[in-house]
Short mmCIF file of C-alpha atoms and ligand atoms in Angstrom, two decimals:
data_model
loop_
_atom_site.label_atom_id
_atom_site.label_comp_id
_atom_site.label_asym_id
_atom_site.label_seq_id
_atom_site.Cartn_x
_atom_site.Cartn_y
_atom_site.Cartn_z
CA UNK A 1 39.44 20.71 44.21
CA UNK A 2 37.99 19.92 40.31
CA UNK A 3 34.23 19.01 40.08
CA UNK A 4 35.68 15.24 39.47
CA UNK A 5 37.78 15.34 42.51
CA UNK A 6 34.69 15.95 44.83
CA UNK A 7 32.71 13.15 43.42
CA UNK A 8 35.55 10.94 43.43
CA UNK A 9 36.17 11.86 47.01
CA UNK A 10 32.27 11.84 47.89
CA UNK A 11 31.72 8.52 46.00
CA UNK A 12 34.92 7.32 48.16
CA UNK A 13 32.95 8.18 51.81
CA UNK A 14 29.40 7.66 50.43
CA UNK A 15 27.31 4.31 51.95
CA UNK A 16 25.73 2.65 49.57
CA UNK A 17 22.22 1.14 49.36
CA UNK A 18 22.00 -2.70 50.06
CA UNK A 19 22.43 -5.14 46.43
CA UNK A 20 23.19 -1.35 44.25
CA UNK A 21 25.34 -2.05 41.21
CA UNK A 22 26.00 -0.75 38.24
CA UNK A 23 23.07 -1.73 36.02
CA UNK A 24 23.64 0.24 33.02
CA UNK A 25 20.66 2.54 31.65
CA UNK A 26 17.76 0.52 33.33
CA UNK A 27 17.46 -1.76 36.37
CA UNK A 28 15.89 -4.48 36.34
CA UNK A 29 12.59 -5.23 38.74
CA UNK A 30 15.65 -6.47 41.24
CA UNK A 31 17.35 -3.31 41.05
CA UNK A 32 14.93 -0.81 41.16
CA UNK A 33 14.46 -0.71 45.33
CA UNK A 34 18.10 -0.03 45.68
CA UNK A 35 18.34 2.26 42.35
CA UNK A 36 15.06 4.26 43.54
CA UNK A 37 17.73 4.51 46.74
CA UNK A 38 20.47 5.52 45.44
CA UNK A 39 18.74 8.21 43.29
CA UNK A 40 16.98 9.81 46.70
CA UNK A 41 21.23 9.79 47.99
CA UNK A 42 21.77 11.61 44.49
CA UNK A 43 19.37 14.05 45.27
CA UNK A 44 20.24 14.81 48.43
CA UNK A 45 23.92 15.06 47.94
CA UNK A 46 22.83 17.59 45.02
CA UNK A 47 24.47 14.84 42.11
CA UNK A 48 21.37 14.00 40.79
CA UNK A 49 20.04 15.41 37.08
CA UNK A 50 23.05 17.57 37.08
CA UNK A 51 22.41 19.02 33.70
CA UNK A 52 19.08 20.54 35.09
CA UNK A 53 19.19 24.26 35.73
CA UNK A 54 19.32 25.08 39.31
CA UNK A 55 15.10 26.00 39.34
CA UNK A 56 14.72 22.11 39.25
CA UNK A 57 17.08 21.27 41.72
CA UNK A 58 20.27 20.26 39.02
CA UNK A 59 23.55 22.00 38.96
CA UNK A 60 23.81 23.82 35.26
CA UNK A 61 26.73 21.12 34.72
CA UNK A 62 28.75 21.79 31.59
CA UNK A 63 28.96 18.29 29.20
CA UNK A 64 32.48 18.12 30.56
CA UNK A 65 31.24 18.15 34.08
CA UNK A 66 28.37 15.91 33.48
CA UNK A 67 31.00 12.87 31.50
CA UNK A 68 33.61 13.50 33.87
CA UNK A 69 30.45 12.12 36.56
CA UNK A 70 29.45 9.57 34.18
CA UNK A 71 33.18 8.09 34.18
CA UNK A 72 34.15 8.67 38.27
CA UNK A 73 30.59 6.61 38.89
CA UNK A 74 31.24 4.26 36.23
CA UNK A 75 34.73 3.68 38.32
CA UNK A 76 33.51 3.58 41.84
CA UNK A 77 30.61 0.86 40.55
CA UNK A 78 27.00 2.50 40.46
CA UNK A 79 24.74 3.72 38.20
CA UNK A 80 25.05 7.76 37.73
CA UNK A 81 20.92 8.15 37.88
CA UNK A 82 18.34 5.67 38.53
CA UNK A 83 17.44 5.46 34.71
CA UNK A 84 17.68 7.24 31.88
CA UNK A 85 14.71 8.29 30.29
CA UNK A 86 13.59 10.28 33.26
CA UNK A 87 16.69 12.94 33.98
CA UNK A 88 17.84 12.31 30.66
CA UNK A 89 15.05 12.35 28.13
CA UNK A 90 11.82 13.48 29.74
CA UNK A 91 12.95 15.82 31.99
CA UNK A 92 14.89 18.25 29.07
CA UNK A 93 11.51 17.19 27.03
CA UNK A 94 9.11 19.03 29.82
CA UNK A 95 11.61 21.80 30.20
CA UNK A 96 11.30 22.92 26.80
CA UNK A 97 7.75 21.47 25.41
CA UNK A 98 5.78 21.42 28.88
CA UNK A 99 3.57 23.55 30.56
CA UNK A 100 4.16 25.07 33.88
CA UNK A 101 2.27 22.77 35.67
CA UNK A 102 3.10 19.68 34.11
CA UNK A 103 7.14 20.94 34.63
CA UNK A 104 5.86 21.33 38.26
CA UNK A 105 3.94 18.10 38.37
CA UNK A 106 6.73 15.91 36.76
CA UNK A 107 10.15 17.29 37.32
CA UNK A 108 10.65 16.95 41.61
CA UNK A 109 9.44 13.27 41.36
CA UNK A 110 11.81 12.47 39.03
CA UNK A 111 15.05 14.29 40.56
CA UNK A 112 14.62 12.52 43.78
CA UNK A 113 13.74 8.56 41.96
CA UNK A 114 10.21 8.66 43.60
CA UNK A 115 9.04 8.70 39.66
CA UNK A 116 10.33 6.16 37.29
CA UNK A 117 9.67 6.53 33.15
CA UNK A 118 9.63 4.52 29.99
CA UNK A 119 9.81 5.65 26.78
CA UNK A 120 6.70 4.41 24.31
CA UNK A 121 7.96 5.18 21.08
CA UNK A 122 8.84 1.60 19.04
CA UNK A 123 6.14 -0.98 17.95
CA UNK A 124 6.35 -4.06 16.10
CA UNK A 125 6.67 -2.24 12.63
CA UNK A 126 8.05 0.91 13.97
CA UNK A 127 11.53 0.81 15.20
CA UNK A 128 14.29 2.79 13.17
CA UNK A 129 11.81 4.39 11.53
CA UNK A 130 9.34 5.95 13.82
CA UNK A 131 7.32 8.37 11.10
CA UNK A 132 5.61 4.39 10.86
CA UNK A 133 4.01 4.93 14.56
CA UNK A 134 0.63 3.56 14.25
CA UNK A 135 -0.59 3.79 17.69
CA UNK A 136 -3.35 6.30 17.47
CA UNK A 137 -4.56 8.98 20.33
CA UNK A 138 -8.08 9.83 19.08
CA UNK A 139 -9.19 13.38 20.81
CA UNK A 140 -12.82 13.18 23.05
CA UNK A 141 -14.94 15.80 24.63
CA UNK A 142 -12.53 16.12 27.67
CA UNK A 143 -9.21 14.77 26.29
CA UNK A 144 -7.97 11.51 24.44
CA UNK A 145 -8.40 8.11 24.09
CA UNK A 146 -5.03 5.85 23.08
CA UNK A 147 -4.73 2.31 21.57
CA UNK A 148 -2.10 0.20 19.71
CA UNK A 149 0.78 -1.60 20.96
CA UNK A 150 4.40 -0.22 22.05
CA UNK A 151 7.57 -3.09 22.34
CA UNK A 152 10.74 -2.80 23.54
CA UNK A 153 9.97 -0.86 26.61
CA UNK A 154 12.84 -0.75 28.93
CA UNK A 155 11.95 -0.09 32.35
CA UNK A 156 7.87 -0.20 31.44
CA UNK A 157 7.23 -2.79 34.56
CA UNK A 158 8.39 -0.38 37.11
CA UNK A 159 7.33 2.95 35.70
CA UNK A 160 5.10 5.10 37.04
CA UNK A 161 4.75 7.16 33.96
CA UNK A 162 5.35 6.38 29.96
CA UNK A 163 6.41 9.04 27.52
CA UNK A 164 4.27 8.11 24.50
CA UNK A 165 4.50 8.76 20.90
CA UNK A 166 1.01 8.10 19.05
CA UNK A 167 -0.59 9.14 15.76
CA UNK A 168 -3.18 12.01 15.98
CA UNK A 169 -2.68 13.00 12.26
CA UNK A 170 -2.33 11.52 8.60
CA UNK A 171 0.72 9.63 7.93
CA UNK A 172 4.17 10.84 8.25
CA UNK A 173 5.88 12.90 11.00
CA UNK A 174 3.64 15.51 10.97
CA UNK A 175 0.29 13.14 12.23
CA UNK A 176 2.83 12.68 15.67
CA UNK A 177 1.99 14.00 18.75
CA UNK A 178 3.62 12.99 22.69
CA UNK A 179 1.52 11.96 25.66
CA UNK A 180 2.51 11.40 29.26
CA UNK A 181 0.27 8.17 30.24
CA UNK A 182 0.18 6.87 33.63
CA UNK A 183 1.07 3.33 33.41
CA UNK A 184 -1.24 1.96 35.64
CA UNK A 185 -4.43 4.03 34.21
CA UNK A 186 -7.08 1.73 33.08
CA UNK A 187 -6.23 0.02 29.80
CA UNK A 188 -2.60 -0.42 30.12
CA UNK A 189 -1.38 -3.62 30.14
CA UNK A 190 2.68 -4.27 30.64
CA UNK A 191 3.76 -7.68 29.59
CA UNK A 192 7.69 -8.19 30.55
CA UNK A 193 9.81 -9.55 27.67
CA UNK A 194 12.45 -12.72 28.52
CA UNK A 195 16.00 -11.67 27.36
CA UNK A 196 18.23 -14.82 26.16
CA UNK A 197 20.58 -13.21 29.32
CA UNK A 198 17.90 -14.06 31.81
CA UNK A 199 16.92 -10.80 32.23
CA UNK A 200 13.84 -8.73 31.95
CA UNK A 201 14.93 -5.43 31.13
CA UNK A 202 12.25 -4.38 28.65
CA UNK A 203 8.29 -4.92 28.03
CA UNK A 204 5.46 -5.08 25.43
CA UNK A 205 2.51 -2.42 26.14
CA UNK A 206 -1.05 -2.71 25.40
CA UNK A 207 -2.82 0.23 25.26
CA UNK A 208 -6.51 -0.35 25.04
CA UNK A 209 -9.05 2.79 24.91
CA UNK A 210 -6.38 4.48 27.68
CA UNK A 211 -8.60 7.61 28.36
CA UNK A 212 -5.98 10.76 29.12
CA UNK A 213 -6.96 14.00 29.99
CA UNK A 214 -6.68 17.11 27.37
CA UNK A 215 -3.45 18.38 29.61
CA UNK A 216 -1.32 14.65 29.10
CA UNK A 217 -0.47 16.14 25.60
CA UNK A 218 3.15 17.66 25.86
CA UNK A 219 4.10 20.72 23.30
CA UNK A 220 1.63 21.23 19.72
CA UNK A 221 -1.10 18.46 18.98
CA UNK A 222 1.06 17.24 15.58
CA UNK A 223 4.32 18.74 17.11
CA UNK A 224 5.43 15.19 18.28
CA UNK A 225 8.19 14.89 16.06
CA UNK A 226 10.26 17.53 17.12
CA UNK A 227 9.86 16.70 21.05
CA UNK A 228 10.38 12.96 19.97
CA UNK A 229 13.81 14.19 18.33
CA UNK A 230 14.86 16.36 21.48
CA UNK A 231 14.82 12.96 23.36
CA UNK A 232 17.52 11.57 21.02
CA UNK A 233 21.33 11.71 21.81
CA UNK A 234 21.53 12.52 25.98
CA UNK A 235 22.41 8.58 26.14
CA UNK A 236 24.99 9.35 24.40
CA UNK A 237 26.64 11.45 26.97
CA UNK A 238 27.84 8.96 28.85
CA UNK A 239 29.63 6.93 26.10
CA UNK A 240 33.18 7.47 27.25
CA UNK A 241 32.23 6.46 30.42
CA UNK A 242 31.58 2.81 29.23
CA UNK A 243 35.75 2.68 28.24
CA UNK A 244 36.09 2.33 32.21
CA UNK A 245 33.63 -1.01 31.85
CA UNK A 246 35.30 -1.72 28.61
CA UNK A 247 38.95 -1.91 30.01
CA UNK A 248 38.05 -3.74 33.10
CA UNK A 249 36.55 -6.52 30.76
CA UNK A 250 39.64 -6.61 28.74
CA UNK A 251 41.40 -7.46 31.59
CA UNK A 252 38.91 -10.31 32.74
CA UNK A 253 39.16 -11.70 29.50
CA UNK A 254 43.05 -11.94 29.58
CA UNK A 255 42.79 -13.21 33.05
CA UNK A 256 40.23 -15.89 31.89
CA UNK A 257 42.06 -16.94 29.15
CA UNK A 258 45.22 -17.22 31.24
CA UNK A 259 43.65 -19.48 34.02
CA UNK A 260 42.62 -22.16 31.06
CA UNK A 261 46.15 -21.64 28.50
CA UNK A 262 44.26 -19.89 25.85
CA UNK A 263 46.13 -16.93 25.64
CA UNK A 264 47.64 -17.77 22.49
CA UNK A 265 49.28 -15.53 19.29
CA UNK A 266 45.37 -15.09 17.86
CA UNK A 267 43.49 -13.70 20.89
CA UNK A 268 46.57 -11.61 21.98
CA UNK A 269 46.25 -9.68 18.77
CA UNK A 270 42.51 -9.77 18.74
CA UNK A 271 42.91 -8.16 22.66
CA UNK A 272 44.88 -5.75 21.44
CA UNK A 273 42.87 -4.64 18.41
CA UNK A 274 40.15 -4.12 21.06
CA UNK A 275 42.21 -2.21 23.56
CA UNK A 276 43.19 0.20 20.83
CA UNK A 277 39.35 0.58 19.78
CA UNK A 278 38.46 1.39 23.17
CA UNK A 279 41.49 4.21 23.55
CA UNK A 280 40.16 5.77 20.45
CA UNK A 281 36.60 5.83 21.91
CA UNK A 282 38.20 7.31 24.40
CA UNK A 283 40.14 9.86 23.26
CA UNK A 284 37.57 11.01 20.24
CA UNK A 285 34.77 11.13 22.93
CA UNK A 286 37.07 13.91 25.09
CA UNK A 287 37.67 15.56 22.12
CA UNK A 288 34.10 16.12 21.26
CA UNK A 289 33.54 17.08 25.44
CA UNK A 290 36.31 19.43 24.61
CA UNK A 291 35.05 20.84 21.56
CA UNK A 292 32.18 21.07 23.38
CA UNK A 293 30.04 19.06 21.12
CA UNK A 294 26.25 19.30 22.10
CA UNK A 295 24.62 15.47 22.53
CA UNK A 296 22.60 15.42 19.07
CA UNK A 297 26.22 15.91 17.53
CA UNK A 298 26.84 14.11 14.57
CA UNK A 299 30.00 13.31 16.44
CA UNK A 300 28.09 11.29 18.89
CA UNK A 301 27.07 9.12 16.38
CA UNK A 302 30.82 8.15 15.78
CA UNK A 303 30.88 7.74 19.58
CA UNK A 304 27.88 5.17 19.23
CA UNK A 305 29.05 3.30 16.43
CA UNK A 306 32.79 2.51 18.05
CA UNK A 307 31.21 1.91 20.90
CA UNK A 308 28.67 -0.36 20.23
CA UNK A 309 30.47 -2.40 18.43
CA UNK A 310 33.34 -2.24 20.87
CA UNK A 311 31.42 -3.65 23.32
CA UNK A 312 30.09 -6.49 21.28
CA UNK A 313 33.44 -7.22 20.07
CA UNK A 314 34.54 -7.32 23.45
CA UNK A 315 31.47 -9.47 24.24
CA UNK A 316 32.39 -12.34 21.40
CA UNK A 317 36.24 -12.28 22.64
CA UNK A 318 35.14 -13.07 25.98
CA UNK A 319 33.70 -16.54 24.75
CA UNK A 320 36.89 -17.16 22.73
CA UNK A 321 38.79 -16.83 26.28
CA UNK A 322 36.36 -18.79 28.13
CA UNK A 323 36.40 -21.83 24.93
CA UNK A 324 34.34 -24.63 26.43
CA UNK A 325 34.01 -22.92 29.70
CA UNK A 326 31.15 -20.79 28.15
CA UNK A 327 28.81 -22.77 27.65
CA UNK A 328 28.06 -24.36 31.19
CA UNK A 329 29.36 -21.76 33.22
CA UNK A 330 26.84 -20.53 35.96
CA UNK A 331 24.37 -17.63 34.23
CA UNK A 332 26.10 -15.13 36.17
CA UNK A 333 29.41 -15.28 34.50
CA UNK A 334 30.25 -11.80 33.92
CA UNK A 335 31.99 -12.50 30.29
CA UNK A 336 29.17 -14.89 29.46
CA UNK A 337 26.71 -11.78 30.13
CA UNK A 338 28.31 -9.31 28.34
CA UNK A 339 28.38 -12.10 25.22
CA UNK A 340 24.82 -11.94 25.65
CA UNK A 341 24.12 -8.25 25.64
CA UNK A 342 26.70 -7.21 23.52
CA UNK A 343 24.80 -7.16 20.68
CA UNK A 344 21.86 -5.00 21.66
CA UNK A 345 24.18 -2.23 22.17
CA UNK A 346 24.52 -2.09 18.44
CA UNK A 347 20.19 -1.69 18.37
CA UNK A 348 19.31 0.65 21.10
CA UNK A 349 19.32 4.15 20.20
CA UNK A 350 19.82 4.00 16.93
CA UNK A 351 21.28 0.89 15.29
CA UNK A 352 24.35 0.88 13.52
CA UNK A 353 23.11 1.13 10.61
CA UNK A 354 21.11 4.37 11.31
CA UNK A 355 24.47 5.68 12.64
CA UNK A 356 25.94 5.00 9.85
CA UNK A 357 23.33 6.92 7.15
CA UNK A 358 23.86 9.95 10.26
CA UNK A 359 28.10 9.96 9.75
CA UNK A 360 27.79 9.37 5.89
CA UNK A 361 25.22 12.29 5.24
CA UNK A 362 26.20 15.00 8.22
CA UNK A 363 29.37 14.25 8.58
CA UNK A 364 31.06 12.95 5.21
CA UNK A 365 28.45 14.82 3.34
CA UNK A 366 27.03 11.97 1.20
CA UNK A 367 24.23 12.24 -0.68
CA UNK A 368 21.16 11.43 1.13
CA UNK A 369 19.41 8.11 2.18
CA UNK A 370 16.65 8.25 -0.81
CA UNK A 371 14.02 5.82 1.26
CA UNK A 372 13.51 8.12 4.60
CA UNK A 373 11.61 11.03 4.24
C1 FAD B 1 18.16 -3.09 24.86
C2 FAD B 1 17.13 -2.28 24.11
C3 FAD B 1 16.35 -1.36 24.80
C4 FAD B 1 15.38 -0.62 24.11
N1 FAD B 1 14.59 0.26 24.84
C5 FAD B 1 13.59 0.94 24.20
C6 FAD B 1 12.69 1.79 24.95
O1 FAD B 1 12.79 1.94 26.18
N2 FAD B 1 11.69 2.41 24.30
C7 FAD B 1 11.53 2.29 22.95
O2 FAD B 1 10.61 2.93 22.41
N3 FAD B 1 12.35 1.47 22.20
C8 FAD B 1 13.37 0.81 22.81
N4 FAD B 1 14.20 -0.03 22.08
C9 FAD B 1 13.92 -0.24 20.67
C10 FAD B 1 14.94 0.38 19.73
O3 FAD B 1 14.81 1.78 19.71
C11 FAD B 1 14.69 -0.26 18.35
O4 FAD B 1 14.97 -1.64 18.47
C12 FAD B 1 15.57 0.35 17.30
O5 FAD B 1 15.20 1.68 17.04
C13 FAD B 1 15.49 -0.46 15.97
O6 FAD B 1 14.18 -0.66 15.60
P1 FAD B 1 13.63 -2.13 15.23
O7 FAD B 1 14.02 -3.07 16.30
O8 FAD B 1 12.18 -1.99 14.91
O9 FAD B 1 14.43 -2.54 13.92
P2 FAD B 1 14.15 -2.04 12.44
O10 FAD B 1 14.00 -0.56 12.43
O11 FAD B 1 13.04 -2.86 11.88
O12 FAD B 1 15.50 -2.42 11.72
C14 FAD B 1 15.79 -3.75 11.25
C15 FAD B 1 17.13 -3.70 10.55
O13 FAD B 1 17.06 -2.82 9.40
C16 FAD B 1 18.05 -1.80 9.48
N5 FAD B 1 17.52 -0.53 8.94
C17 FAD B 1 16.34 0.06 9.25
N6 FAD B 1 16.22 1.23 8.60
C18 FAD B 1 17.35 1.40 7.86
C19 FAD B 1 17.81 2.42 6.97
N7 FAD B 1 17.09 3.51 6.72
N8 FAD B 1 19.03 2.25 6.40
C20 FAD B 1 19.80 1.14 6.66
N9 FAD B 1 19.39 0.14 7.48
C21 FAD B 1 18.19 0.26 8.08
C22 FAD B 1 18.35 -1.67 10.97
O14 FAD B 1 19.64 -1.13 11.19
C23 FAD B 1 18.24 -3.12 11.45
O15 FAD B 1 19.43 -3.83 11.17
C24 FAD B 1 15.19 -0.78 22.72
C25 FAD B 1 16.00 -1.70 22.02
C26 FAD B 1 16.95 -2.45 22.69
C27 FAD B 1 17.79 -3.45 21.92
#
């Protein structure tokens, strides 16, 4: 049997935790009893942080191995971890940049969902272009003390731990240096943002004279910039995976439309524009598994941007199908949601506009964006 058979066929015979569904990247305060769940099942089941080397408890999984999970859990319904900055971003981070004991410290917890993590790199004027950062770790006697402000923290009401980003230098990349920062140490204050879906996904963070010990610094005081960058791209792994989502919507959406006579010449053609979009995402993101593409690929970028955009496009049909219906259907209407989100898809990780500057300069070769450093 292929890797994907067995998790088809374990996902098939697997119970479930009580209210788990597939959130996407981060649950929200709802989700997280059944995600933290699901994530201990992960772990036991050895499916959890599969790209981990065996030493931490993961399985060495190629990137084919690891999308082809991505897509089979993506089918059956649940999320493949309980969030992603943890197995994704933070764990690779302390494997490469972290000392022994904060790899033994950090890593277990995280495999098995009893540790969940944010990610405290944007503020209010630091977003796309993080060499702004002004949050500043000053260093003390025994360690550091932290202040500034951090937005757009997904996750940051439920974490246990925040990987920070904070100024310990001049200006520029090289004043950068990463903290871990336990959330609920003294000075940390987590104020939940209101989505227009309803939801609370992500957080603004206070950080008032947070005192950290001399060992929370992960890699070279003023190497931040280069563990910052190692977080970048994992996300991206799992971008073919959202084609499964993607299709399924399509299908609402004609079904919608149907029920209320509004599958007319217009949204037929704008259906099928989208089903062809989401083929290509398809088939360019197994090409780059196949090539073997790494996740800070340039071709990921491409995966991103057709992605994205896909799904927003998707999103705005959906209303179109719906026509009146939209607007007082109950919150919970799936098409209505994705309307809603759509759009951010196009911001996190790297708008589209960032992708863009990425394909034109290391992929088409263009000359180089003359405002970024
Ligand atoms: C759902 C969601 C979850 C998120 N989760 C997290 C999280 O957990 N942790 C975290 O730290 N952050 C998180 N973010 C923040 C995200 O990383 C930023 O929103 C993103 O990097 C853009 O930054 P910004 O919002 O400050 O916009 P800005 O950087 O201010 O950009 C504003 C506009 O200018 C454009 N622009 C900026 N620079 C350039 C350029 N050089 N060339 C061309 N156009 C440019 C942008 O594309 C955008 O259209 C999340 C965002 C969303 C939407």
């Amino acid at each position: 049997m292929s890797f994907r058979d067995d998790v088809r066929a374990w996902l098939a015979t697997t119970p479930r935790p009580d209210g788990l569904h597939d959130y996407g990247p981060t649950p929200t305060v709802d989700d997280v009893p059944a995600g933290r769940a699901w994530q201990r099942i992960l772990a036991d089941a050895g499916y959890a942080c599969l790209h981990w080397p065996a030493r931490w408890g993961g399985r060495d999984a190629t990137v084919a191995e690891q999308a082809a999970f991505a897509e089979e859990t993506a089918r059956a319904g649940v999320p493949r971890q309980l969030n992603i900055v943890g197995p994704d971003l933070v764990g690779p981070v302390l494997m490469t940049y972290g000392t022994a004991a904060q790899q033994e410290r950090y890593l277990p917890p995280i495999r098995t969902g009893d540790d969940l993590w944010c990610q405290l790199f944007s503020e209010p004027d630091a977003g796309s272009d993080l060499a702004a950062v002004r949050t500043r770790a000053v260093r003390v006697d025994d360690g550091w003390v932290v202040d500034g402000q951090k937005v757009w923290t997904s996750g940051g009401a439920d974490a246990e731990y925040g990987l920070l980003l904070a100024r310990t230098g001049g200006p520029g990349y090289a004043g950068l240096s990463v903290f871990v920062v336990p959330m609920t140490a003294p000075g940390v204050i987590v104020r939940p943002l209101l989505q227009m879906d309803g939801e609370s996904k992500f957080n603004e963070v206070f950080l008032t004279g947070v005192a950290l010990p001399a060992e929370a610094l992960v890699g070279v005081e003023g190497g931040g910039w280069a563990v910052a960058t190692a977080t970048l791209g994992r996300e991206r792994l799992s971008l073919g995976a959202n084609a499964v989502s993607m299709f399924r919507a399509l299908d609402d959406l004609v079904d919608a439309a149907a029920v209320r006579g509004r599958f007319d010449e217009h949204l037929r053609d704008r259906v099928t524009d989208l089903w062809i979009r989401v083929w290509l995402l398809r088939a360019t993101w197994e090409r780059a598994i196949a090539e073997g593409a790494e996740p800070g690929a340039p071709a990921f970028s491409v995966l991103k941007l057709l992605s994205s955009e896909t799904q927003r496009d998707i999103g705005d049909a959906g209303i179109e199908a719906l026509g009146l219906d939209a607007l007082w259907s109950e919150d919970e209407e799936p098409l209505v949601h994705r309307m809603l989100v759509g759009h951010a898809q196009t911001i996190l990780g790297g708008t589209s506009e960032i992708q863009r500057n990425i394909v034109a300069e290391r992929i088409l070769g263009l000359p180089r964006d003359p405002y970024r450093p």
